[in-house]
Amino acid sequence: MKKQGLLVIISGPSGSGKGTIVEQLTQRENFSLSISATTRAPREYEQNGVHYFFRTREEFQRMITQNELLEWAEFCGNCYGTPRAYVIEQLQKGQNVILEIEVQGALQVKKLYPEGVLIFLVPPNLEELGRRLTNRGTEDKETINRRIHRALEEMEFVQDYDYVVINDTVAQATQDILDIVHAETMKCSRNQDIQKTFKGEI
Ligand code: 5GP
């Protein structure tokens, strides 16, 4: 039987650079990236089915009712959720899967799927976080302030995660996450049938 893939959950406040890091990870290693559903309006450059599945509140509610979401949460006034089928299918194929989701959803996944690896990405300091959010230019001032406020609340959850990575430079943070993933695949608990490989040889 094929070994299950690793479920890697990356959270971190808006402005921590999650998007960039996840892009680097998917370019450098064979990860499947789960595309979330959201009720948020698309940003100018965002495409339906590429960045998110953009849904109305009613459509999102229907996905919840029909148990199509592995987890979901409300974040700064919008709903976000992970479509279940894709994640399960990829993991069963032996493919590693990345979820880039906020803390409430990440903790739901960890309960359902304790083998998942929770990584919390943080910016080097608060000034840098504010600067990144402002420079992004995709949100108005009120939304930026809400997101900074929420970022501080989210930092409280760092202790519930398995690893924390400081995003000082994209290259180093990407490498740190690849190192974590590499080490996780070698955990004894993920390799319990290793003895069987030898038995046939004695
Ligand atoms: P944004 O609006 O900036 O794209 O995302 C806002 C927050 O929602 C980010 O922290 C992002 O990681 C999170 N998010 C994106 N997709 C999901 C999801 O499927 N579930 C949950 N719980 N959070 C998500």
CSV table of C-alpha atoms and ligand atoms in Angstrom, one decimal:
chain,number,residue,atom,x,y,z
A,1,MET,CA,0.0,0.0,0.0
A,2,LYS,CA,1.3,3.5,-0.8
A,3,LYS,CA,2.4,5.6,2.1
A,4,GLN,CA,0.1,8.5,2.9
A,5,GLY,CA,1.3,12.0,2.0
A,6,LEU,CA,2.1,14.6,4.6
A,7,LEU,CA,-0.4,17.2,5.5
A,8,VAL,CA,1.4,20.5,6.1
A,9,ILE,CA,-0.6,23.3,7.5
A,10,ILE,CA,0.9,26.8,7.3
A,11,SER,CA,-0.6,29.7,9.3
A,12,GLY,CA,0.6,33.1,10.2
A,13,PRO,CA,-0.7,36.6,10.3
A,14,SER,CA,-1.6,38.6,7.1
A,15,GLY,CA,1.7,40.1,6.1
A,16,SER,CA,3.8,37.2,7.4
A,17,GLY,CA,4.6,36.3,3.8
A,18,LYS,CA,2.7,33.0,3.7
A,19,GLY,CA,1.6,33.4,0.1
A,20,THR,CA,5.2,34.0,-1.2
A,21,ILE,CA,6.6,31.1,0.8
A,22,VAL,CA,3.9,28.7,-0.3
A,23,GLU,CA,4.6,29.6,-3.9
A,24,GLN,CA,8.3,28.9,-3.4
A,25,LEU,CA,7.5,25.6,-1.8
A,26,THR,CA,5.2,24.4,-4.6
A,27,GLN,CA,7.9,25.4,-7.1
A,28,ARG,CA,10.7,23.6,-5.3
A,29,GLU,CA,9.0,20.4,-4.1
A,30,ASN,CA,6.3,18.1,-5.1
A,31,PHE,CA,3.5,19.6,-3.0
A,32,SER,CA,-0.2,19.8,-3.9
A,33,LEU,CA,-1.7,23.1,-2.8
A,34,SER,CA,-5.3,23.0,-1.6
A,35,ILE,CA,-7.4,25.8,-3.1
A,36,SER,CA,-9.8,27.2,-0.5
A,37,ALA,CA,-13.4,28.4,-0.9
A,38,THR,CA,-14.1,31.9,0.3
A,39,THR,CA,-16.9,34.5,0.4
A,40,ARG,CA,-14.3,37.3,0.2
A,41,ALA,CA,-14.4,39.4,-3.0
A,42,PRO,CA,-11.6,38.7,-5.4
A,43,ARG,CA,-8.6,41.0,-5.5
A,44,GLU,CA,-7.8,42.5,-8.9
A,45,TYR,CA,-5.3,39.8,-9.9
A,46,GLU,CA,-7.2,36.8,-8.4
A,47,GLN,CA,-8.8,34.2,-10.5
A,48,ASN,CA,-11.6,31.9,-9.5
A,49,GLY,CA,-10.3,28.3,-9.2
A,50,VAL,CA,-6.7,29.4,-9.2
A,51,HIS,CA,-6.3,31.6,-6.0
A,52,TYR,CA,-9.7,30.7,-4.4
A,53,PHE,CA,-13.1,29.3,-5.3
A,54,PHE,CA,-15.1,32.5,-4.8
A,55,ARG,CA,-18.5,31.7,-3.5
A,56,THR,CA,-21.6,33.6,-2.2
A,57,ARG,CA,-22.6,33.2,1.4
A,58,GLU,CA,-25.4,30.9,0.3
A,59,GLU,CA,-23.1,28.7,-1.7
A,60,PHE,CA,-20.6,28.5,1.1
A,61,GLN,CA,-23.4,27.6,3.6
A,62,ARG,CA,-24.5,24.8,1.2
A,63,MET,CA,-20.9,23.5,1.2
A,64,ILE,CA,-20.9,23.4,5.0
A,65,THR,CA,-24.3,21.7,5.2
A,66,GLN,CA,-23.2,19.0,2.7
A,67,ASN,CA,-20.1,18.3,4.7
A,68,GLU,CA,-17.9,19.3,1.8
A,69,LEU,CA,-15.4,21.2,3.9
A,70,LEU,CA,-12.6,19.7,6.0
A,71,GLU,CA,-12.6,22.9,8.1
A,72,TRP,CA,-13.9,26.4,7.8
A,73,ALA,CA,-13.7,29.7,9.8
A,74,GLU,CA,-14.7,33.3,9.7
A,75,PHE,CA,-11.8,35.8,9.3
A,76,CYS,CA,-12.3,39.6,9.3
A,77,GLY,CA,-15.9,39.3,8.2
A,78,ASN,CA,-15.5,36.6,5.4
A,79,CYS,CA,-15.7,32.8,5.4
A,80,TYR,CA,-12.9,30.6,4.3
A,81,GLY,CA,-12.9,26.8,4.0
A,82,THR,CA,-10.9,23.8,2.7
A,83,PRO,CA,-12.7,21.5,0.3
A,84,ARG,CA,-12.3,18.0,1.8
A,85,ALA,CA,-12.3,15.8,-1.3
A,86,TYR,CA,-9.1,17.1,-2.9
A,87,VAL,CA,-7.1,16.9,0.3
A,88,ILE,CA,-8.1,13.3,1.0
A,89,GLU,CA,-7.5,12.2,-2.6
A,90,GLN,CA,-4.0,13.7,-2.7
A,91,LEU,CA,-2.9,12.3,0.6
A,92,GLN,CA,-4.2,8.9,-0.3
A,93,LYS,CA,-2.1,9.1,-3.6
A,94,GLY,CA,0.9,9.7,-1.4
A,95,GLN,CA,1.2,13.3,-2.3
A,96,ASN,CA,2.1,16.0,0.3
A,97,VAL,CA,-0.5,18.6,0.7
A,98,ILE,CA,-0.2,22.2,1.9
A,99,LEU,CA,-3.0,24.1,3.5
A,100,GLU,CA,-2.4,27.9,3.9
A,101,ILE,CA,-5.1,28.7,6.5
A,102,GLU,CA,-5.7,30.8,9.5
A,103,VAL,CA,-5.5,29.6,13.1
A,104,GLN,CA,-9.0,28.5,13.9
A,105,GLY,CA,-9.2,26.3,10.9
A,106,ALA,CA,-5.7,24.9,11.5
A,107,LEU,CA,-6.6,23.8,15.0
A,108,GLN,CA,-9.8,22.1,13.6
A,109,VAL,CA,-7.6,20.1,11.2
A,110,LYS,CA,-5.1,19.1,13.9
A,111,LYS,CA,-8.0,17.7,15.9
A,112,LEU,CA,-9.3,15.7,13.0
A,113,TYR,CA,-5.9,14.8,11.6
A,114,PRO,CA,-3.3,14.7,14.4
A,115,GLU,CA,-0.6,13.5,12.0
A,116,GLY,CA,-0.8,16.9,10.2
A,117,VAL,CA,2.2,19.2,10.7
A,118,LEU,CA,1.3,22.7,12.0
A,119,ILE,CA,3.8,25.4,11.1
A,120,PHE,CA,3.4,29.0,12.2
A,121,LEU,CA,5.1,31.6,10.1
A,122,VAL,CA,5.9,35.0,11.7
A,123,PRO,CA,7.3,38.2,10.3
A,124,PRO,CA,10.6,39.4,12.0
A,125,ASN,CA,8.8,42.2,13.9
A,126,LEU,CA,5.5,44.2,14.1
A,127,GLU,CA,6.8,47.1,12.0
A,128,GLU,CA,7.7,44.8,9.2
A,129,LEU,CA,4.3,43.3,9.3
A,130,GLY,CA,2.6,46.7,9.0
A,131,ARG,CA,4.9,47.7,6.2
A,132,ARG,CA,4.2,44.5,4.3
A,133,LEU,CA,0.5,44.9,4.6
A,134,THR,CA,0.6,48.5,3.6
A,135,ASN,CA,2.9,48.0,0.6
A,136,ARG,CA,0.8,45.2,-0.7
A,137,GLY,CA,-1.7,47.8,-1.7
A,138,THR,CA,-4.7,45.4,-2.0
A,139,GLU,CA,-6.6,46.6,1.1
A,140,ASP,CA,-8.0,49.9,2.4
A,141,LYS,CA,-6.8,51.4,5.6
A,142,GLU,CA,-9.6,50.0,7.8
A,143,THR,CA,-9.0,46.5,6.5
A,144,ILE,CA,-5.3,46.8,7.1
A,145,ASN,CA,-5.9,47.9,10.7
A,146,ARG,CA,-8.3,45.0,11.3
A,147,ARG,CA,-5.8,42.6,9.9
A,148,ILE,CA,-3.0,44.0,12.1
A,149,HIS,CA,-5.3,43.7,15.1
A,150,ARG,CA,-6.2,40.1,14.1
A,151,ALA,CA,-2.5,39.4,13.6
A,152,LEU,CA,-1.7,40.2,17.2
A,153,GLU,CA,-4.6,37.9,18.4
A,154,GLU,CA,-3.4,35.1,16.1
A,155,MET,CA,0.1,35.3,17.6
A,156,GLU,CA,-1.4,34.0,20.9
A,157,PHE,CA,-1.9,30.6,19.2
A,158,VAL,CA,1.7,30.0,18.3
A,159,GLN,CA,2.0,27.6,21.3
A,160,ASP,CA,-0.5,25.3,19.8
A,161,TYR,CA,1.6,24.8,16.7
A,162,ASP,CA,4.4,22.2,16.1
A,163,TYR,CA,6.9,24.6,14.6
A,164,VAL,CA,7.5,28.3,14.3
A,165,VAL,CA,9.4,29.8,11.4
A,166,ILE,CA,10.6,33.4,11.3
A,167,ASN,CA,10.2,34.9,7.8
A,168,ASP,CA,13.2,37.2,7.8
A,169,THR,CA,14.2,36.2,4.2
A,170,VAL,CA,12.0,34.2,1.9
A,171,ALA,CA,14.9,31.9,0.9
A,172,GLN,CA,15.7,31.0,4.5
A,173,ALA,CA,12.1,30.5,5.6
A,174,THR,CA,11.4,28.3,2.6
A,175,GLN,CA,14.4,26.2,3.4
A,176,ASP,CA,13.4,25.9,7.1
A,177,ILE,CA,10.0,24.6,6.1
A,178,LEU,CA,11.6,22.1,3.6
A,179,ASP,CA,13.9,20.9,6.4
A,180,ILE,CA,10.9,20.4,8.8
A,181,VAL,CA,9.0,18.5,6.1
A,182,HIS,CA,12.1,16.3,5.4
A,183,ALA,CA,12.6,15.5,9.1
A,184,GLU,CA,8.9,14.8,9.6
A,185,THR,CA,8.9,12.2,6.8
A,186,MET,CA,11.6,10.3,8.8
A,187,LYS,CA,9.6,10.2,12.1
A,188,CYS,CA,9.4,6.6,13.4
A,189,SER,CA,5.6,7.0,13.8
A,190,ARG,CA,5.3,7.5,10.1
A,191,ASN,CA,7.5,4.6,9.2
A,192,GLN,CA,6.1,1.8,11.3
A,193,ASP,CA,6.2,-0.8,8.6
A,194,ILE,CA,10.0,-0.3,8.0
A,195,GLN,CA,10.8,-3.7,9.6
A,196,LYS,CA,8.7,-5.5,7.0
A,197,THR,CA,11.1,-4.3,4.4
A,198,PHE,CA,13.9,-6.3,6.1
A,199,LYS,CA,12.0,-9.4,7.0
A,200,GLY,CA,12.0,-10.8,3.5
A,201,GLU,CA,15.8,-10.6,3.4
A,202,ILE,CA,16.6,-12.7,6.5
B,1,5GP,P1,-6.8,36.5,2.5
B,1,5GP,O1,-8.1,37.2,2.5
B,1,5GP,O2,-5.7,37.4,2.8
B,1,5GP,O3,-6.6,35.7,1.2
B,1,5GP,O4,-6.9,35.4,3.6
B,1,5GP,C1,-7.2,35.7,4.9
B,1,5GP,C2,-6.8,34.6,5.9
B,1,5GP,O5,-7.7,33.4,5.6
B,1,5GP,C3,-5.4,34.1,5.8
B,1,5GP,O6,-4.9,34.0,7.1
B,1,5GP,C4,-5.5,32.8,5.0
B,1,5GP,O7,-4.4,31.9,5.4
B,1,5GP,C5,-6.8,32.3,5.6
B,1,5GP,N1,-7.4,31.2,4.8
B,1,5GP,C6,-7.3,31.1,3.4
B,1,5GP,N2,-8.0,30.0,3.1
B,1,5GP,C7,-8.5,29.4,4.2
B,1,5GP,C8,-9.2,28.2,4.5
B,1,5GP,O8,-9.6,27.4,3.6
B,1,5GP,N3,-9.6,28.0,5.8
B,1,5GP,C9,-9.2,28.9,6.8
B,1,5GP,N4,-9.6,28.5,8.0
B,1,5GP,N5,-8.5,30.0,6.6
B,1,5GP,C10,-8.1,30.2,5.3
